[in-house]
Short mmCIF file of C-alpha atoms in Angstrom, two decimals:
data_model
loop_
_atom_site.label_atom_id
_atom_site.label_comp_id
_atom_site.label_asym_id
_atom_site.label_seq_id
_atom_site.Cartn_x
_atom_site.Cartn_y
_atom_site.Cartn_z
CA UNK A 1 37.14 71.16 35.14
CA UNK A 2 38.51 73.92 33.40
CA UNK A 3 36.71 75.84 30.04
CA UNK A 4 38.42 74.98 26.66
CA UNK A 5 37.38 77.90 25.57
CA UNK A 6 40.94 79.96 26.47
CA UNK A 7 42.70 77.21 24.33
CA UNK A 8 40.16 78.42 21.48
CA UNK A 9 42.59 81.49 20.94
CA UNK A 10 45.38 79.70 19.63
CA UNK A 11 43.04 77.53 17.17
CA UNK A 12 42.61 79.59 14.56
CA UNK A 13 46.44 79.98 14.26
CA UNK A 14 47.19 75.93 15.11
CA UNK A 15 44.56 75.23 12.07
CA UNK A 16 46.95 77.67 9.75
CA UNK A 17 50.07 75.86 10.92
CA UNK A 18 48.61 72.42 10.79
CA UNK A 19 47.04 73.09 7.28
CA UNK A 20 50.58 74.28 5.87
CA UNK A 21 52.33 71.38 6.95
CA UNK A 22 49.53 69.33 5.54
CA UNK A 23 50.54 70.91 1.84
CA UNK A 24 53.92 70.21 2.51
CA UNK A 25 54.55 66.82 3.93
CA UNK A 26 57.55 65.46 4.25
CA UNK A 27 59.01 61.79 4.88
CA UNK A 28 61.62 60.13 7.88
CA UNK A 29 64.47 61.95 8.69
CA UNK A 30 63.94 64.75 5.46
CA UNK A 31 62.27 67.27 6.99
CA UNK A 32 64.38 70.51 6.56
CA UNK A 33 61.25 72.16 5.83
CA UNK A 34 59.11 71.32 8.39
CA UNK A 35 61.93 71.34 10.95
CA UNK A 36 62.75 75.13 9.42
CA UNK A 37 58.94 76.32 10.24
CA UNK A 38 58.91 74.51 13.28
CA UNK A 39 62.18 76.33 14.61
CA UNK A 40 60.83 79.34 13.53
CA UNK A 41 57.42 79.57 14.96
CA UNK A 42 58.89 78.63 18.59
CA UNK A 43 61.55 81.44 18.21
CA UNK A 44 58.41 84.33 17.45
CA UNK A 45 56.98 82.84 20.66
CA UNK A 46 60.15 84.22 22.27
CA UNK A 47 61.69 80.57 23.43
CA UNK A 48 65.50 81.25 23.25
CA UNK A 49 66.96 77.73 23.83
CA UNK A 50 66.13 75.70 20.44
CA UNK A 51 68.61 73.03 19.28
CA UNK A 52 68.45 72.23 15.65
CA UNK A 53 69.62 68.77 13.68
CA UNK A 54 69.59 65.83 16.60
CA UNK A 55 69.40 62.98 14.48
CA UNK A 56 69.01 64.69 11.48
CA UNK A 57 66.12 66.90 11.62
CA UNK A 58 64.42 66.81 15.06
CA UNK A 59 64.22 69.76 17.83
CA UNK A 60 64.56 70.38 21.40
CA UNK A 61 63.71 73.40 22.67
CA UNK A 62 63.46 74.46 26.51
CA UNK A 63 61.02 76.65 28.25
CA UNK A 64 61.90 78.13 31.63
CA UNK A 65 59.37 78.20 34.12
CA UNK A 66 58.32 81.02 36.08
CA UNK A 67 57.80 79.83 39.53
CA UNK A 68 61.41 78.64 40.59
CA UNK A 69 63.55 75.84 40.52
CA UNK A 70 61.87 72.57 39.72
CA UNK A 71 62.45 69.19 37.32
CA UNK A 72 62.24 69.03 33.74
CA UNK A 73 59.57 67.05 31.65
CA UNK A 74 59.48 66.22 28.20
CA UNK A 75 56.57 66.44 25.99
CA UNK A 76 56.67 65.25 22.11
CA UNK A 77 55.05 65.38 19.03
CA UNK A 78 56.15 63.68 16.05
CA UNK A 79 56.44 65.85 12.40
CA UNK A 80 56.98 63.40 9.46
CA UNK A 81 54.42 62.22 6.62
CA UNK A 82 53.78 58.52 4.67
CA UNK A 83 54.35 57.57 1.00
CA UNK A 84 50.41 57.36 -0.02
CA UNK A 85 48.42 59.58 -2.51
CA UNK A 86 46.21 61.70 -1.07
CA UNK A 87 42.63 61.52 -1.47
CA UNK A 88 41.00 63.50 1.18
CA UNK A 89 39.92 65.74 -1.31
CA UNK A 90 40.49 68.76 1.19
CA UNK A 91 41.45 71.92 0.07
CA UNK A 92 44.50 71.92 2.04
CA UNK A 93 45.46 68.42 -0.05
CA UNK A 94 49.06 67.22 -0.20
CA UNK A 95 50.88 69.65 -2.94
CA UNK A 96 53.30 66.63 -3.13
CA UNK A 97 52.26 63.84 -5.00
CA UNK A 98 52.55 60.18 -3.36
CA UNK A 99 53.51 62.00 -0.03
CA UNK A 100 50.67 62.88 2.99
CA UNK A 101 50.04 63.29 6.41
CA UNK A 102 47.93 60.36 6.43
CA UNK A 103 48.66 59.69 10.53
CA UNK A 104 48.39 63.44 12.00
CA UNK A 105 51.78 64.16 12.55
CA UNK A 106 51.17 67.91 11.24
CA UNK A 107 47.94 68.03 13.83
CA UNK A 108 50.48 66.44 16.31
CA UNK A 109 53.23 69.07 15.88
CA UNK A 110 50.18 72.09 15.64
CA UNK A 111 48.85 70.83 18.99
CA UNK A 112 52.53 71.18 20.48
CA UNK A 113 53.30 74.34 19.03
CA UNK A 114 50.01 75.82 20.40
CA UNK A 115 51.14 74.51 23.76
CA UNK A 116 54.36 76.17 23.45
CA UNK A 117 52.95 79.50 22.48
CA UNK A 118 50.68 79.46 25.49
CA UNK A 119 53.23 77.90 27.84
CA UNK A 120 55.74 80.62 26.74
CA UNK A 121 53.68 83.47 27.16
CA UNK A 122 52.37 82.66 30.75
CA UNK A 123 54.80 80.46 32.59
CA UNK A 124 52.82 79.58 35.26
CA UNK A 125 55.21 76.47 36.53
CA UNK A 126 58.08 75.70 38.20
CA UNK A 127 60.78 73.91 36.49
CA UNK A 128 60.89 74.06 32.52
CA UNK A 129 59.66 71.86 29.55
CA UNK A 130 61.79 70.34 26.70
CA UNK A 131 59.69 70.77 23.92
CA UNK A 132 60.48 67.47 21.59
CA UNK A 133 59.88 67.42 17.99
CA UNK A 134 60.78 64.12 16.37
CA UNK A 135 61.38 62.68 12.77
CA UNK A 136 61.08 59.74 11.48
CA UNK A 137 58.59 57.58 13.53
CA UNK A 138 56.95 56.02 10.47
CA UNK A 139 60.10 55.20 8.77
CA UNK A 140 63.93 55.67 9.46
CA UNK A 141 64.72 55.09 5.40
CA UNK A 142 67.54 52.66 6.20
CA UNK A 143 68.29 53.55 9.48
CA UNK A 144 66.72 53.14 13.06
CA UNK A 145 63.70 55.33 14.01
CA UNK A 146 63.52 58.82 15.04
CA UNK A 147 62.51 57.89 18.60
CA UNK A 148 65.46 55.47 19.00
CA UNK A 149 67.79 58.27 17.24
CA UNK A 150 66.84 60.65 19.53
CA UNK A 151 67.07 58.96 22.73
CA UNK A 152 70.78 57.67 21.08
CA UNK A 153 71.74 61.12 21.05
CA UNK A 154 71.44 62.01 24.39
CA UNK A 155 68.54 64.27 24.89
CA UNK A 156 66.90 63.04 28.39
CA UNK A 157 70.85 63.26 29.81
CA UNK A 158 71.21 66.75 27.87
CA UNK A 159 68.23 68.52 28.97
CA UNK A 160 67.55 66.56 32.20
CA UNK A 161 64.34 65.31 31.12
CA UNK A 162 62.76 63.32 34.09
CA UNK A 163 60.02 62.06 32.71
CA UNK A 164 58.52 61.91 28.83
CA UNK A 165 55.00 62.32 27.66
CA UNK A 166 53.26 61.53 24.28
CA UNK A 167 50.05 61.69 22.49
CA UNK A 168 48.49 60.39 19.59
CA UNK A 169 44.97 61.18 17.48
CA UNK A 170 42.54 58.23 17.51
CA UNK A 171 40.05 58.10 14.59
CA UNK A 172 36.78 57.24 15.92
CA UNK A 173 37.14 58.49 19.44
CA UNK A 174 34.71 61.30 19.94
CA UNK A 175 36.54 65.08 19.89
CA UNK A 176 37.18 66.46 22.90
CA UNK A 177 37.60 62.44 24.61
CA UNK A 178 41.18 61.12 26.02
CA UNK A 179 41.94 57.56 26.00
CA UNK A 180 44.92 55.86 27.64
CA UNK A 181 45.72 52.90 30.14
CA UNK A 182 48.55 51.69 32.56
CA UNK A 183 50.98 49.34 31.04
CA UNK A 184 51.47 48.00 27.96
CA UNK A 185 49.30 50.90 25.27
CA UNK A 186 50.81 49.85 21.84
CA UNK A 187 52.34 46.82 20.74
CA UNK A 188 56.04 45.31 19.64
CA UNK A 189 56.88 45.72 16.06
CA UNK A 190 59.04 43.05 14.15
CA UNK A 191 59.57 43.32 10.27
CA UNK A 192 60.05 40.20 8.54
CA UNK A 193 61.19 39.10 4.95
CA UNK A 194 61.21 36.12 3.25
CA UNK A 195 62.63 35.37 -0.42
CA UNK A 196 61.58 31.47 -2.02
CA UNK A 197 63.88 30.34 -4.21
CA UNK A 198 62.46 27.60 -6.81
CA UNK A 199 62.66 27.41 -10.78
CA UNK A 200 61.36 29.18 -12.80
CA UNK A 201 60.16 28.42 -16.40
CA UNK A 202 57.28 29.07 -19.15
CA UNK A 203 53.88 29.51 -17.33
CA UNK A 204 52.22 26.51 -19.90
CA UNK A 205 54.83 24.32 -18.25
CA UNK A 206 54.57 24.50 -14.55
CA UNK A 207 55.27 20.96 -14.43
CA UNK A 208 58.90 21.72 -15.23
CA UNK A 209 59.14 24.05 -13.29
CA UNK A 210 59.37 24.25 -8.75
CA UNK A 211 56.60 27.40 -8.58
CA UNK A 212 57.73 29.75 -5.83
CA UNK A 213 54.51 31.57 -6.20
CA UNK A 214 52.62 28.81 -5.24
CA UNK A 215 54.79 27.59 -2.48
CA UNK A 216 54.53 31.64 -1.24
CA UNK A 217 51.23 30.83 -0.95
CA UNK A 218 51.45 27.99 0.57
CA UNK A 219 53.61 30.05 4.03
CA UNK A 220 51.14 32.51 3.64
CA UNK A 221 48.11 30.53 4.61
CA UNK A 222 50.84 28.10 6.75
CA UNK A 223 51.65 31.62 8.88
CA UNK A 224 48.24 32.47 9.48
CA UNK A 225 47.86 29.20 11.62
CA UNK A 226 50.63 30.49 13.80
CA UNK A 227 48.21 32.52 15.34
CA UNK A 228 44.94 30.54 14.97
CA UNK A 229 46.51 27.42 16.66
CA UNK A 230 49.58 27.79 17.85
CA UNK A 231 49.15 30.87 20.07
CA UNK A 232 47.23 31.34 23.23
CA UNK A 233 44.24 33.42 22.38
CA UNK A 234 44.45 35.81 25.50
CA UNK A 235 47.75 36.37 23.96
CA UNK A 236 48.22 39.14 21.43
CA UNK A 237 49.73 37.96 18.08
CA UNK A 238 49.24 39.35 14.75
CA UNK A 239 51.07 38.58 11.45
CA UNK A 240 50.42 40.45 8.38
CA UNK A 241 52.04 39.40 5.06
CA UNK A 242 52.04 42.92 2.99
CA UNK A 243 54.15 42.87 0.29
CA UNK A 244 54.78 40.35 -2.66
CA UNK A 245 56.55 40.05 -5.49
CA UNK A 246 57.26 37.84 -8.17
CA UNK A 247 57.40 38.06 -12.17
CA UNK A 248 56.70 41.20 -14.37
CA UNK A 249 55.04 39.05 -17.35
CA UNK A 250 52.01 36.85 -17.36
CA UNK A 251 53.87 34.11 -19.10
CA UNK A 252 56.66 33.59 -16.73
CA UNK A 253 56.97 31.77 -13.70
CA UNK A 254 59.92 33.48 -11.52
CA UNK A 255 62.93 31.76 -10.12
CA UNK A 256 62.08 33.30 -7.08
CA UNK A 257 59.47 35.52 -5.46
CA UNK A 258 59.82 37.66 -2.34
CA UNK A 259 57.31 38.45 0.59
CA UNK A 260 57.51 40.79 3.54
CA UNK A 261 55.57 41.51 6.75
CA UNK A 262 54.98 42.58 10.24
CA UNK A 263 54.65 41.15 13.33
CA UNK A 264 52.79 42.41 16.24
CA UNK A 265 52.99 41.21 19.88
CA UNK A 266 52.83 42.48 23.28
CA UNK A 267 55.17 40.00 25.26
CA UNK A 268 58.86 38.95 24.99
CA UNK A 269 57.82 35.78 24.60
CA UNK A 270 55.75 35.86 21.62
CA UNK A 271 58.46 37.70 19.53
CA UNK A 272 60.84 35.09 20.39
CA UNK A 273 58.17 32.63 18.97
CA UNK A 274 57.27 34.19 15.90
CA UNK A 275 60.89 34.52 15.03
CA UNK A 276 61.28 30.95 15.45
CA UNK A 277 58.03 29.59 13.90
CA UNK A 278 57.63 31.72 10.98
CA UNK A 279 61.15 30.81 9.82
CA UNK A 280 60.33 26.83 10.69
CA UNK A 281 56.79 27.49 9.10
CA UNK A 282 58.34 29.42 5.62
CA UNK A 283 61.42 25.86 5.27
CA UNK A 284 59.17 23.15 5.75
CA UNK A 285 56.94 24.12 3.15
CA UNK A 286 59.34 25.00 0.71
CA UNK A 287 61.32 21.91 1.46
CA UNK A 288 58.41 19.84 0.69
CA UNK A 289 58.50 21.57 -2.30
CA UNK A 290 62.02 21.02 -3.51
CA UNK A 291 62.05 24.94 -3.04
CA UNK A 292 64.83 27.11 -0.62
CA UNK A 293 63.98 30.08 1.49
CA UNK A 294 65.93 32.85 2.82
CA UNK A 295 64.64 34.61 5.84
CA UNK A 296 65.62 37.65 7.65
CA UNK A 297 63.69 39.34 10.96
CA UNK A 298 64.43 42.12 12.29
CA UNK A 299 63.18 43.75 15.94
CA UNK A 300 62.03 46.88 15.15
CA UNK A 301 60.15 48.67 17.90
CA UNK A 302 59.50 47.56 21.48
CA UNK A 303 56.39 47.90 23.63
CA UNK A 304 55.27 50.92 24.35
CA UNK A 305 54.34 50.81 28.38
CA UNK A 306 53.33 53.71 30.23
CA UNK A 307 54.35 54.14 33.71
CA UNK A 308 52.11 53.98 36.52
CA UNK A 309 52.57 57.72 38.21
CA UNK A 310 52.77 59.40 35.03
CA UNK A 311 49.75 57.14 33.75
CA UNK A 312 47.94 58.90 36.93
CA UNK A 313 49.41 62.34 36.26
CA UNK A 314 48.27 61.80 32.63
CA UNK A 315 44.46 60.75 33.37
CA UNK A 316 44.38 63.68 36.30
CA UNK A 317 45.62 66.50 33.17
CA UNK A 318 42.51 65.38 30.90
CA UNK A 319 40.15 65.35 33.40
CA UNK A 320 40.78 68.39 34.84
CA UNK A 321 40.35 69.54 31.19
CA UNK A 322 37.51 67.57 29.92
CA UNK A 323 35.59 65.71 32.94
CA UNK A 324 35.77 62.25 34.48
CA UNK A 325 33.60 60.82 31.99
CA UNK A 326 35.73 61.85 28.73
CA UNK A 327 38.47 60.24 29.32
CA UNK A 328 38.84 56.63 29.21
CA UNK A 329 41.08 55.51 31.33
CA UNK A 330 41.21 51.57 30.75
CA UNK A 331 41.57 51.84 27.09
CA UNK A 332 42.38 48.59 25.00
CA UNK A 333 45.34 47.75 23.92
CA UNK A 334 46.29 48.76 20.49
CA UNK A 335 48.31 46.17 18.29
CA UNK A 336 49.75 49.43 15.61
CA UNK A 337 53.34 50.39 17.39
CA UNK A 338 54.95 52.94 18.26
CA UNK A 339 58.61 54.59 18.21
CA UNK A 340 57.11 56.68 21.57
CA UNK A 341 58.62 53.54 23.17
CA UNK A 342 62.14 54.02 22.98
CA UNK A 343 61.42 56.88 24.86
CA UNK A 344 59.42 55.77 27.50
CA UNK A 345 62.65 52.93 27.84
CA UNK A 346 64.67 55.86 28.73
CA UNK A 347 62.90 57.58 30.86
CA UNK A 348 59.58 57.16 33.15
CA UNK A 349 56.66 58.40 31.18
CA UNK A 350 52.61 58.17 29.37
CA UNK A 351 51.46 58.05 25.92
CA UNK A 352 47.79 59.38 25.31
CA UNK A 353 44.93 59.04 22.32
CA UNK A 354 42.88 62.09 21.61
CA UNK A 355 40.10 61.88 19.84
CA UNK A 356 39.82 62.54 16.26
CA UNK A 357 36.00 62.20 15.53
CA UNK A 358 34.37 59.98 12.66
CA UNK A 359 37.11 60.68 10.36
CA UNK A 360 39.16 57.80 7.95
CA UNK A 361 41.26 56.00 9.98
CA UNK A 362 45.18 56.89 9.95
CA UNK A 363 47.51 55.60 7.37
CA UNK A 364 44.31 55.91 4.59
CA UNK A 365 44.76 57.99 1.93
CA UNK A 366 41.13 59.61 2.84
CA UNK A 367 42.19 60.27 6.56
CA UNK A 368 42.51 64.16 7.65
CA UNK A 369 43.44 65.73 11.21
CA UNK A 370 40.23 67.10 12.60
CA UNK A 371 41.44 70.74 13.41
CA UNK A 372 38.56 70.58 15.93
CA UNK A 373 40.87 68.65 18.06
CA UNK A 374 43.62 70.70 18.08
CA UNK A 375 42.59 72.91 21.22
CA UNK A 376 41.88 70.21 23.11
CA UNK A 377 45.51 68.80 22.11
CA UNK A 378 47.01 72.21 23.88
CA UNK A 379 44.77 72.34 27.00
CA UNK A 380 45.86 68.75 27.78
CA UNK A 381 49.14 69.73 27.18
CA UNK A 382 49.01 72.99 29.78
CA UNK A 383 47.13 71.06 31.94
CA UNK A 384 49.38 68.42 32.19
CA UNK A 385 52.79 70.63 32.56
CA UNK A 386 50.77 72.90 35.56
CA UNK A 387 50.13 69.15 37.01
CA UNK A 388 53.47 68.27 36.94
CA UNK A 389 55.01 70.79 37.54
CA UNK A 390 52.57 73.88 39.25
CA UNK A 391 52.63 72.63 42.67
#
């Protein structure tokens, strides 16, 4: 087990990087800022081989080993923010109003950049490591996701990335604690949309009219029993209904209201299903109704399944950073998704929780990267390139 302590150097630093992204999110694919201070911090660590603008805004850049010939891994952090108002109240707040890193990302990109500083300056490897910096894993703002984009454009054939590697902040987990497990980590992500089409009319009358907000309701509660009753219960299926809309005055009963969602599974099977039922589920009801429906699903992001060697090389780096008993090494699955799986589609690989400590949970507009983490994110980091590739 190795001290942290050497990783401590590069904190104070990480925090000041981490912090300024955290003032300056930015969302998907526009990143030219954060991809401009990113490229420029890995060029004053003396890395010469830094490729700019693969899909759109994300970075590669290599780092040569010092011990000889050997294979290339890939490790990546992701850099863009969410639309939500902050309200961590920090002094290092959002300057950019309705924008935050309410997921990590900047802690993420800190934690990779410390790495690379470190990894730069000593070398001690064979082989080299693409350092990956990714946009757009929350949203692709129209278009596919930055992990797909980036695996589209050719980087694991380009840089001859054998394997992949990933990590990810947990809220909750205690700092300086790992959690992963073999197979399936984070689950499938489906987006779904529905529009019900009735008539519309004064809201005093709703006897002349066919109410498409109450027939909404009506799928909303009829989806729920999709999972309740229709699925097996050892079987992961969640369906979340988040957004509605209908009229803009009190008075009025729309010709139409729309509703969208999410849909979270962990087999092929079950997406197949879903797609099936919720369309069946969202017709019958409005057809009972005298109402129409138009539906539209769309597969978003697969499963994200960690390999079984790398999974091992993976668990061996945080223990031989942290101890046996840190790192938790049969983790539960988590339903949230990730874009992490395109890559690990292309190319053998692990993805990795750190802990975050008792902090809001990600995605809430309280929710802050504990900078207490962040040399903890670097040692694993080292540690795992010197297992891979130190022998």
């Amino acid at each position: 087990m190795q001290s942290i302590d050497k990783y401590r150097d590069i904190q104070a630093e990480a925090t000041e990087w981490r912090r300024y992204l955290h003032q300056h999110p930015e969302l998907d694919y526009r990143l030219e800022n954060t991809a401009r201070f990113v490229a420029e911090k890995l060029a004053s660590f003396g890395i010469n081989h830094i490729e700019t603008g693969i899909a759109k805004t994300g970075i590669v850049a290599v780092v040569q080993g010092g011990r000889g010939e050997g294979p290339t891994i890939g490790l990546r952090a992701d850099m863009d923010a969410l639309p939500i108002l902050e309200a961590s109240n920090k002094p290092w707040s959002s300057t950019t109003a309705g924008q935050m890193h309410a997921c990590g990302h900047d802690g993420h990109t800190a934690m990779l950049l410390g790495a690379a500083k470190y990894l730069a300056a000593t070398r001690d490897f064979k082989g080299s490591i693409a350092l990956i910096f990714q946009p757009a894993e929350e949203d692709g703002y129209g278009d596919r996701l930055g992990g797909q984009k980036m695996v589209e454009a050719g980087i694991m054939e380009r840089y001859g990335i054998s394997r992949v590697f990933g990590m990810h902040n947990f809220p909750g987990m205690d700092i300086g604690k790992f959690g992963i497990c073999h197979g399936p980590i984070m689950a499938a992500q489906d987006d779904f949309e529905i529009i019900v089409k009735g008539k519309g009319g004064h809201a005093s009358r709703p006897h002349d009219t066919i109410d498409p907000v109450v027939i909404a309701a009506q799928i909303i509660i009829g989806l729920q029993t999709l999972v309740s009753r229709q699925t097996n219960p050892v079987e992961s299926l969640v369906i979340s209904v988040t957004r509605f809309t209908g009229s803009n005055s009190n008075t009025v009963i729309p010709d139409r209201v729309g509703m969208a969602g999410t849909v979270r599974t962990l087999v092929p099977g079950l997406r197949d299903f879903a797609e099936k039922q919720i369309a069946t589920t969202a017709q019958g009801i409005a057809r009972i109704y005298g109402a129409e429906v138009d539906f539209d699903y769309q597969r978003y992001v697969p499963v994200t399944v960690n390999h079984p060697d790398e999974t091992d090389s993976a668990i061996a780096a945080a223990r031989r950073l942290v101890g046996p008993s840190s790192v938790d090494d049969k983790l539960r699955v988590r339903m949230g998704s990730e874009d992490f799986a395109y890559m690990l589609e292309a190319r053998p690989g692990a993805f990795i929780f750190i802990g975050n400590g008792p902090t809001a949970g990600v995605h809430h507009p309280a929710y802050d990267f504990n900078d207490e983490a962040i040399p903890y994110g670097i040692g694993y980091w080292v540690n795992l390139v010197e297992t891979e590739l130190g022998s």
